[in-house]
Amino acid sequence: MPSTVEGDPLAGWRLAQAPFYRPVAGEVRAFEAAAAARLPVLLTGPTGCGKTRFVEHMAWRLGRPLVTLACHEDLTAGDLAGRWLLDADGTRWQDGPLALAARHGAICYLDELVEARSDALVVIHPLADSRRVLPLERRGELLQAHPDFLLVASYNPGYRGLHKALKPSTRQRFTTLAFGYPDPDTETAIVAGESGVDPLLAGRLVALGLRTRRLQADGLEEGASTRLLVHAARLVQAGLPARAACLQAVAAPLADDPDLQAVLADLVHAAFE
Amino acid sequence: MPSTVEGDPLAGWRLAQAPFYRPVAGEVRAFEAAAAARLPVLLTGPTGCGKTRFVEHMAWRLGRPLVTLACHEDLTAGDLAGRWLLDADGTRWQDGPLALAARHGAICYLDELVEARSDALVVIHPLADSRRVLPLERRGELLQAHPDFLLVASYNPGYRGLHKALKPSTRQRFTTLAFGYPDPDTETAIVAGESGVDPLLAGRLVALGLRTRRLQADGLEEGASTRLLVHAARLVQAGLPARAACLQAVAAPLADDPDLQAVLADLVHAAFE
Amino acid sequence: MPSTVEGDPLAGWRLAQAPFYRPVAGEVRAFEAAAAARLPVLLTGPTGCGKTRFVEHMAWRLGRPLVTLACHEDLTAGDLAGRWLLDADGTRWQDGPLALAARHGAICYLDELVEARSDALVVIHPLADSRRVLPLERRGELLQAHPDFLLVASYNPGYRGLHKALKPSTRQRFTTLAFGYPDPDTETAIVAGESGVDPLLAGRLVALGLRTRRLQADGLEEGASTRLLVHAARLVQAGLPARAACLQAVAAPLADDPDLQAVLADLVHAAFE
Amino acid sequence: MPSTVEGDPLAGWRLAQAPFYRPVAGEVRAFEAAAAARLPVLLTGPTGCGKTRFVEHMAWRLGRPLVTLACHEDLTAGDLAGRWLLDADGTRWQDGPLALAARHGAICYLDELVEARSDALVVIHPLADSRRVLPLERRGELLQAHPDFLLVASYNPGYRGLHKALKPSTRQRFTTLAFGYPDPDTETAIVAGESGVDPLLAGRLVALGLRTRRLQADGLEEGASTRLLVHAARLVQAGLPARAACLQAVAAPLADDPDLQAVLADLVHAAFE
Amino acid sequence: MPSTVEGDPLAGWRLAQAPFYRPVAGEVRAFEAAAAARLPVLLTGPTGCGKTRFVEHMAWRLGRPLVTLACHEDLTAGDLAGRWLLDADGTRWQDGPLALAARHGAICYLDELVEARSDALVVIHPLADSRRVLPLERRGELLQAHPDFLLVASYNPGYRGLHKALKPSTRQRFTTLAFGYPDPDTETAIVAGESGVDPLLAGRLVALGLRTRRLQADGLEEGASTRLLVHAARLVQAGLPARAACLQAVAAPLADDPDLQAVLADLVHAAFE
Amino acid sequence: MPSTVEGDPLAGWRLAQAPFYRPVAGEVRAFEAAAAARLPVLLTGPTGCGKTRFVEHMAWRLGRPLVTLACHEDLTAGDLAGRWLLDADGTRWQDGPLALAARHGAICYLDELVEARSDALVVIHPLADSRRVLPLERRGELLQAHPDFLLVASYNPGYRGLHKALKPSTRQRFTTLAFGYPDPDTETAIVAGESGVDPLLAGRLVALGLRTRRLQADGLEEGASTRLLVHAARLVQAGLPARAACLQAVAAPLADDPDLQAVLADLVHAAFE
């Protein structure tokens, strides 16, 4: 059975070291204001642009534990709030991650919130408005959130053909920060910093990434994220030639369609002749 | 296992302090009449216009505990009525929130009733007519509601494209009070009262909110609710400039569409040059 | 665990006092003939026209306990027939409400039968024909119904756009009594009798109700039922002016559409100038 | 826990008295041949034409217990075959009705077979062909059917708009006997015999039934079955006038459509002026 | 609890006597080659053409136990692989039929494989390729199949309107043997051999069967299988005239449509005047 | 209950012998670079082209245990991560295969990843990015992956009509290696090596395979994979003539359509006259 340090039940969720993060605009100040005002924060933007890293950075900066949950269609309200476990002595209540974070003052980060089921979405409503409570119906407890508790969620509104959207009653409970890709200089610094390659190679990878993002007008679902460029750089550090690394880490993951694949391979070949 | 004060099993659901509420029209008197006549009340109106706050106010005013439940597709009749829990000594009955409220004379507030599943909707029928009973089939008990028990629900009929509607057999069990946004003076007082900003800034935020509501004719799903204006005011109190606060708390949460975003940002810039 | 009086397991389901009911036509005699012939009875008619009250009246008149079940999509055959409960000493059988009624000679009233799932519908078939048995497969028992057991169900065939219908194999097991709204004099007596208002006001409320029913030709789903008129009368008794009471109890519950709302408000204003 | 006579676990499923049945054509001989050849029998025909009664008659005639199961969408293979029950001493196997009938040589009658789920349908396949076995996978037993075991099912192919049909792999495992309404003289004898009314009245009821069956060309889903005519006769025996009895037992159960109702009421009035 | 002979856990799945089977073409040799090469075998062909009988014959011939499973939409991977059972001493693992066959070297026959759920289909993948393993994730065991284990499945690709098909990743794991109806002389010998009727009558039944199969061009879903002809012959042996036997066993099971029924009845009358 | 060697809980998942594998291009070096950089690898390509064999080869080469999981619609996050088992002493945690691999440093191979449910897909996200953690919410543990843990998945993008696709947020977490059929000489060596037939026959089988792959332009879903050619060779080794072996192992498994079957049979006859 899980054992937790009695003095700090969230010890396992405290970041052991400072995550690498380069602030882009006023997002740190905006997040700090929301935390001070105890208002939930929604981060919007494309895959791999650094939303998760930013939350880790802010958790480190504010000195709070971070409980992260990837949302999906089968995540139930019970998974979030908690449940009764059967024990040798009967049943025993186990706080779910949301209850744990609310009770002990952590940041609770719900990744890809729109993927959650409706019951998981409404369970956060009373936590996300001025009441700041989590009704644990099955336990018969109305949990009042810790003053340091902060609700953060992410949401990618850009998928083409996505039919799911957040309802206004959920959306309007969050203050919202929009993320995009970093500017080229910042992105080059990130790629170099996360992989250890030299800035020159990092800059060429970033230039390649920019070219793939322009293909979105030609039918590509999403361009290369910063993450993909870091992947390519790390493969180079592991000994692969840059061209092979980019095909494996950038071109192949972006599309299945043979025509788009050919265009992407051409971009890679042009970038690393 | 949950422990409850034997003398008052709903102690945890009594409001500890008076919630801030400014009456708008005759809604307090109408609610009191329904409570006196023991008739259920349905509150209709847009997101964030104050329905939940009103119910808290009335619970405080009438001195009754308030059991709030956010309805959703996965809330079952068993979640409402109660269930058998497995125990070291066998099974033990645990009242659900609806049974708890009916047994001990609380106000039971079902938020967004239309989101509930059909089994949860019909389980309230015999409680919502002259019988005022809750059949607990699984326990073999016909629970007669406490004289102070009052059933309240909310319902937002305004979502465009919403296909779900309440059936007449449910709808006609409730007397109905329609809510809208407060008039500008009242709303200014609410924004100032809830955030601590000065009335002048509150008034400029309310004026911005009114302009966003007019955008509903241009494709915006819902305009800024009073809640969003309070959010912006609290971000200002936490140290953000008014313009940044409004972009984060008002403009960004209202739309994903880039064109609508641009229009909203223009409104913010015009309001706080 | 539920405790039941050993001598009368259905003591909790006996009506403690005579319900208020005014017979309309030959429905009492027809119901008595079906009870004498041990034939099931289906009551058809609109929401709130008195079907449930009539069944309560007949249960009182025949001196039998009444077990009422609101049908819904998630009511299973197991909910009706019974199930094994886990106990400190192993498993223990608990009769469901249908088995309880069949075993001990109660009237079992299935409200809105058409909402039940197919498994719940077929479980009543052998009880509803000349066999009068309930096979409890999971218990390995073929329960022969008590001679006083009577199966009653309700069904509202009038919802426009309703796709659900009872299958002939279910429908033809029931003798059928069709209910409508009572004639104005009877309805006036009911409204006055149930609320305590004077007959003059009751008559004006009934006249208003009649006018709303004529709106069904103009797109209103259902007109005001007798229940809504009683609600309005009780709000008046609780101190509201008649016009406010009618808006809250009659007009608002009948429609969400603003145009229909305006027409209904006009009717209320014309009725109580 | 269910207790069964050790010597005859199916004692509760033996008919205590001979059911009333009038043979129509060669169906008794055909059924006896199938029983002798150990071939399954499928009975097809409209609601209420006597299929169930015929199976009861044959069970009585052959001196075998009869296990009847109404099929539905939620009847699982586990419901048919059996399951492990939790006990104070661990788990205990309980034969389902199909296993019980196969093990001890009963007739197993699956009413409305087409309503069963696919897993329930395939579980009968190895019992319904030359293997005559029921694999109880969860118990690890391959149950060889008793020589007296006979599988019988019913199926109403006549519902208009019914999309469900039996697959050839199920259908071709059964020999098939088609049932229709009895001829007028036989039906008159049945109505008189089952209700106790005099043959003259019974004949007039049968004539009414015939007229309703001709309405199927005009949009009526099914005409009055023999069962409905017996219902009307029993209401007359219970004291109702014939006209009221026919409206309640024949006209009202056949249709919801007001136009069809008017035509049916006219038929009743013409039959019993 | 199931008891199994320790020395041979599959004793109950060994055929007690040789099944009647007449080889048609090279199917015996082809099956033996697949068994020798340890390659799975898929049998395709219409209902009742002898696929199951052939597998029984080969199990007898190869001297291996035969575990047969009828696939359906609700058969889960857990049903195939096994599960933990709750016991007085905790939980106990019970091999499912597929694990049992793989562990002890039986033939596992999955009847109508295409009806299985996707999780049941993929669970056989690692058993059906060169790995010959069954990962029992819930037990934490990677079960290596016994050298005598052989996987066999059946599949009827001929149903018109059937949308389900096996995916290439499943299909290409099986070598495939296509079955059809036997030639008339073989089929006559089968009908006579399985029922005991004289070859002359068997031949007339086979001729009738051939005529029904030609009706498939006129809208009949499937013609009479060999099984139906055997049924008719067995009814004759049980005392029915040939014409009545053919109507009951051949014509009625083939179609519900009255026009097709009339054509089939004409064929029967022409065959047995 | 499963017993595992305490010193090496994954002993059962270590390959006992080197699998037969012929490198095609730079895939071994690319995989080694991804393993060194601790980046997930996605293998794309048609059925039976050797993806699974390649993973086994790399596991052998890197000396790591290999945990393989076939994904399907019913594989839940709980199946992957682990669950609480009920025990004589209460509940006991059992790591799922993904947790087992992450904890002890195995390669976890998710076969046909796109078939997994959304909850299973998102549970791998934090393991598949720079965090390399697996949150075991139900256990209250944030599992940090072992440095040797490597996530590998396969995906066949080529099925025509397949609507399922991996979302960018999943896809972009993997570096990607595209597989195709091996060149003829390599494939001939594989077929000879895996079956023991002489290279001449192997070459003729490979030539037949190439011809079937060209039929994809004419409506064949997929051509013969290397696996099918090996199957045919093994049937020849087991004693079948080449033509019969190819019909059983190559032609019949590729199509149900009679026209395509005829074309495939012609190809076989032309190849082995």
mmCIF file of N, CA, C and O in Angstrom, chain A residues 104-141:
data_model
loop_
_atom_site.group_PDB
_atom_site.id
_atom_site.type_symbol
_atom_site.label_atom_id
_atom_site.label_comp_id
_atom_site.label_asym_id
_atom_site.label_seq_id
_atom_site.Cartn_x
_atom_site.Cartn_y
_atom_site.Cartn_z
ATOM 1 N N HIS A 104 -3.821 19.804 0.247
ATOM 2 C CA HIS A 104 -2.486 20.118 0.749
ATOM 3 C C HIS A 104 -1.835 21.311 0.054
ATOM 4 O O HIS A 104 -0.668 21.588 0.288
ATOM 5 N N GLY A 105 -2.585 21.985 -0.860
ATOM 6 C CA GLY A 105 -2.042 23.221 -1.415
ATOM 7 C C GLY A 105 -1.066 23.044 -2.555
ATOM 8 O O GLY A 105 -0.083 23.791 -2.650
ATOM 9 N N ALA A 106 -1.300 22.104 -3.437
ATOM 10 C CA ALA A 106 -0.441 21.921 -4.599
ATOM 11 C C ALA A 106 -1.045 22.617 -5.809
ATOM 12 O O ALA A 106 -2.204 23.057 -5.805
ATOM 13 N N ILE A 107 -0.233 22.723 -6.873
ATOM 14 C CA ILE A 107 -0.759 23.090 -8.180
ATOM 15 C C ILE A 107 -1.262 21.812 -8.829
ATOM 16 O O ILE A 107 -0.538 20.811 -8.883
ATOM 17 N N CYS A 108 -2.510 21.802 -9.282
ATOM 18 C CA CYS A 108 -3.036 20.639 -9.995
ATOM 19 C C CYS A 108 -3.115 20.995 -11.468
ATOM 20 O O CYS A 108 -3.855 21.916 -11.845
ATOM 21 N N TYR A 109 -2.349 20.270 -12.298
ATOM 22 C CA TYR A 109 -2.269 20.594 -13.719
ATOM 23 C C TYR A 109 -3.009 19.528 -14.524
ATOM 24 O O TYR A 109 -2.601 18.371 -14.574
ATOM 25 N N LEU A 110 -4.106 19.925 -15.158
ATOM 26 C CA LEU A 110 -4.915 19.007 -15.952
ATOM 27 C C LEU A 110 -4.541 19.190 -17.414
ATOM 28 O O LEU A 110 -4.976 20.148 -18.071
ATOM 29 N N ASP A 111 -3.744 18.248 -17.934
ATOM 30 C CA ASP A 111 -3.232 18.372 -19.288
ATOM 31 C C ASP A 111 -4.306 17.947 -20.292
ATOM 32 O O ASP A 111 -4.932 16.904 -20.128
ATOM 33 N N GLU A 112 -4.511 18.758 -21.333
ATOM 34 C CA GLU A 112 -5.525 18.510 -22.363
ATOM 35 C C GLU A 112 -6.914 18.333 -21.740
ATOM 36 O O GLU A 112 -7.590 17.323 -21.940
ATOM 37 N N LEU A 113 -7.333 19.373 -21.053
ATOM 38 C CA LEU A 113 -8.582 19.336 -20.296
ATOM 39 C C LEU A 113 -9.780 18.935 -21.152
ATOM 40 O O LEU A 113 -10.682 18.227 -20.698
ATOM 41 N N VAL A 114 -9.786 19.342 -22.429
ATOM 42 C CA VAL A 114 -10.958 19.107 -23.275
ATOM 43 C C VAL A 114 -11.188 17.611 -23.507
ATOM 44 O O VAL A 114 -12.288 17.192 -23.867
ATOM 45 N N GLU A 115 -10.166 16.789 -23.269
ATOM 46 C CA GLU A 115 -10.325 15.350 -23.463
ATOM 47 C C GLU A 115 -11.064 14.684 -22.310
ATOM 48 O O GLU A 115 -11.430 13.509 -22.404
ATOM 49 N N ALA A 116 -11.265 15.394 -21.216
ATOM 50 C CA ALA A 116 -11.896 14.781 -20.042
ATOM 51 C C ALA A 116 -13.378 14.536 -20.275
ATOM 52 O O ALA A 116 -14.024 15.185 -21.107
ATOM 53 N N ARG A 117 -13.936 13.600 -19.549
ATOM 54 C CA ARG A 117 -15.362 13.343 -19.620
ATOM 55 C C ARG A 117 -16.116 14.440 -18.888
ATOM 56 O O ARG A 117 -15.579 15.134 -18.028
ATOM 57 N N SER A 118 -17.391 14.545 -19.210
ATOM 58 C CA SER A 118 -18.188 15.622 -18.638
ATOM 59 C C SER A 118 -18.234 15.539 -17.112
ATOM 60 O O SER A 118 -18.264 16.561 -16.434
ATOM 61 N N ASP A 119 -18.207 14.341 -16.546
ATOM 62 C CA ASP A 119 -18.293 14.279 -15.091
ATOM 63 C C ASP A 119 -16.997 14.776 -14.448
ATOM 64 O O ASP A 119 -17.029 15.380 -13.380
ATOM 65 N N ALA A 120 -15.884 14.539 -15.134
ATOM 66 C CA ALA A 120 -14.622 15.045 -14.611
ATOM 67 C C ALA A 120 -14.584 16.571 -14.752
ATOM 68 O O ALA A 120 -14.036 17.274 -13.896
ATOM 69 N N LEU A 121 -15.201 17.092 -15.821
ATOM 70 C CA LEU A 121 -15.197 18.542 -16.028
ATOM 71 C C LEU A 121 -16.035 19.262 -14.971
ATOM 72 O O LEU A 121 -15.628 20.296 -14.436
ATOM 73 N N VAL A 122 -17.211 18.731 -14.670
ATOM 74 C CA VAL A 122 -18.039 19.469 -13.708
ATOM 75 C C VAL A 122 -17.535 19.313 -12.292
ATOM 76 O O VAL A 122 -17.807 20.156 -11.441
ATOM 77 N N VAL A 123 -16.782 18.258 -12.008
ATOM 78 C CA VAL A 123 -16.290 18.089 -10.638
ATOM 79 C C VAL A 123 -15.314 19.215 -10.272
ATOM 80 O O VAL A 123 -15.135 19.520 -9.091
ATOM 81 N N ILE A 124 -14.705 19.824 -11.299
ATOM 82 C CA ILE A 124 -13.786 20.921 -10.976
ATOM 83 C C ILE A 124 -14.504 22.256 -10.831
ATOM 84 O O ILE A 124 -13.908 23.221 -10.339
ATOM 85 N N HIS A 125 -15.761 22.355 -11.255
ATOM 86 C CA HIS A 125 -16.455 23.648 -11.237
ATOM 87 C C HIS A 125 -16.441 24.335 -9.866
ATOM 88 O O HIS A 125 -16.023 25.485 -9.756
ATOM 89 N N PRO A 126 -16.898 23.644 -8.809
ATOM 90 C CA PRO A 126 -16.905 24.372 -7.519
ATOM 91 C C PRO A 126 -15.503 24.690 -6.994
ATOM 92 O O PRO A 126 -15.352 25.591 -6.167
ATOM 93 N N LEU A 127 -14.489 23.973 -7.472
ATOM 94 C CA LEU A 127 -13.106 24.307 -7.102
ATOM 95 C C LEU A 127 -12.613 25.503 -7.893
ATOM 96 O O LEU A 127 -11.668 26.179 -7.484
ATOM 97 N N ALA A 128 -13.220 25.726 -9.052
ATOM 98 C CA ALA A 128 -12.716 26.728 -9.979
ATOM 99 C C ALA A 128 -13.459 28.040 -9.902
ATOM 100 O O ALA A 128 -13.208 28.941 -10.686
ATOM 101 N N ASP A 129 -14.396 28.174 -8.964
ATOM 102 C CA ASP A 129 -15.012 29.492 -8.798
ATOM 103 C C ASP A 129 -14.768 29.963 -7.362
ATOM 104 O O ASP A 129 -13.919 29.415 -6.659
ATOM 105 N N SER A 130 -15.507 30.976 -6.953
ATOM 106 C CA SER A 130 -15.163 31.614 -5.680
ATOM 107 C C SER A 130 -15.373 30.693 -4.479
ATOM 108 O O SER A 130 -14.852 30.965 -3.398
ATOM 109 N N ARG A 131 -16.121 29.579 -4.688
ATOM 110 C CA ARG A 131 -16.337 28.683 -3.550
ATOM 111 C C ARG A 131 -15.056 27.948 -3.163
ATOM 112 O O ARG A 131 -14.816 27.658 -2.012
ATOM 113 N N ARG A 132 -14.271 27.569 -4.158
ATOM 114 C CA ARG A 132 -13.037 26.799 -3.914
ATOM 115 C C ARG A 132 -13.274 25.584 -3.005
ATOM 116 O O ARG A 132 -12.525 25.334 -2.053
ATOM 117 N N VAL A 133 -14.313 24.822 -3.333
ATOM 118 C CA VAL A 133 -14.595 23.597 -2.564
ATOM 119 C C VAL A 133 -14.660 22.410 -3.523
ATOM 120 O O VAL A 133 -14.930 22.551 -4.716
ATOM 121 N N LEU A 134 -14.407 21.234 -2.986
ATOM 122 C CA LEU A 134 -14.544 19.992 -3.749
ATOM 123 C C LEU A 134 -15.485 19.082 -2.967
ATOM 124 O O LEU A 134 -15.112 18.568 -1.919
ATOM 125 N N PRO A 135 -16.722 18.905 -3.450
ATOM 126 C CA PRO A 135 -17.636 18.027 -2.703
ATOM 127 C C PRO A 135 -17.234 16.578 -2.963
ATOM 128 O O PRO A 135 -17.191 16.136 -4.110
ATOM 129 N N LEU A 136 -16.868 15.859 -1.922
ATOM 130 C CA LEU A 136 -16.556 14.438 -2.035
ATOM 131 C C LEU A 136 -17.813 13.681 -1.623
ATOM 132 O O LEU A 136 -17.940 13.226 -0.484
ATOM 133 N N GLU A 137 -18.778 13.600 -2.559
ATOM 134 C CA GLU A 137 -20.087 13.030 -2.223
ATOM 135 C C GLU A 137 -19.946 11.640 -1.620
ATOM 136 O O GLU A 137 -20.631 11.283 -0.677
ATOM 137 N N ARG A 138 -19.091 10.833 -2.218
ATOM 138 C CA ARG A 138 -19.022 9.449 -1.765
ATOM 139 C C ARG A 138 -18.412 9.334 -0.367
ATOM 140 O O ARG A 138 -18.569 8.341 0.294
ATOM 141 N N ARG A 139 -17.676 10.364 0.071
ATOM 142 C CA ARG A 139 -17.122 10.328 1.415
ATOM 143 C C ARG A 139 -17.973 11.139 2.373
ATOM 144 O O ARG A 139 -17.779 11.081 3.575
ATOM 145 N N GLY A 140 -18.912 11.943 1.820
ATOM 146 C CA GLY A 140 -19.703 12.798 2.689
ATOM 147 C C GLY A 140 -18.884 13.948 3.243
ATOM 148 O O GLY A 140 -19.068 14.363 4.379
ATOM 149 N N GLU A 141 -17.966 14.488 2.424
ATOM 150 C CA GLU A 141 -17.114 15.582 2.897
ATOM 151 C C GLU A 141 -17.144 16.723 1.885
ATOM 152 O O GLU A 141 -17.132 16.489 0.674
#
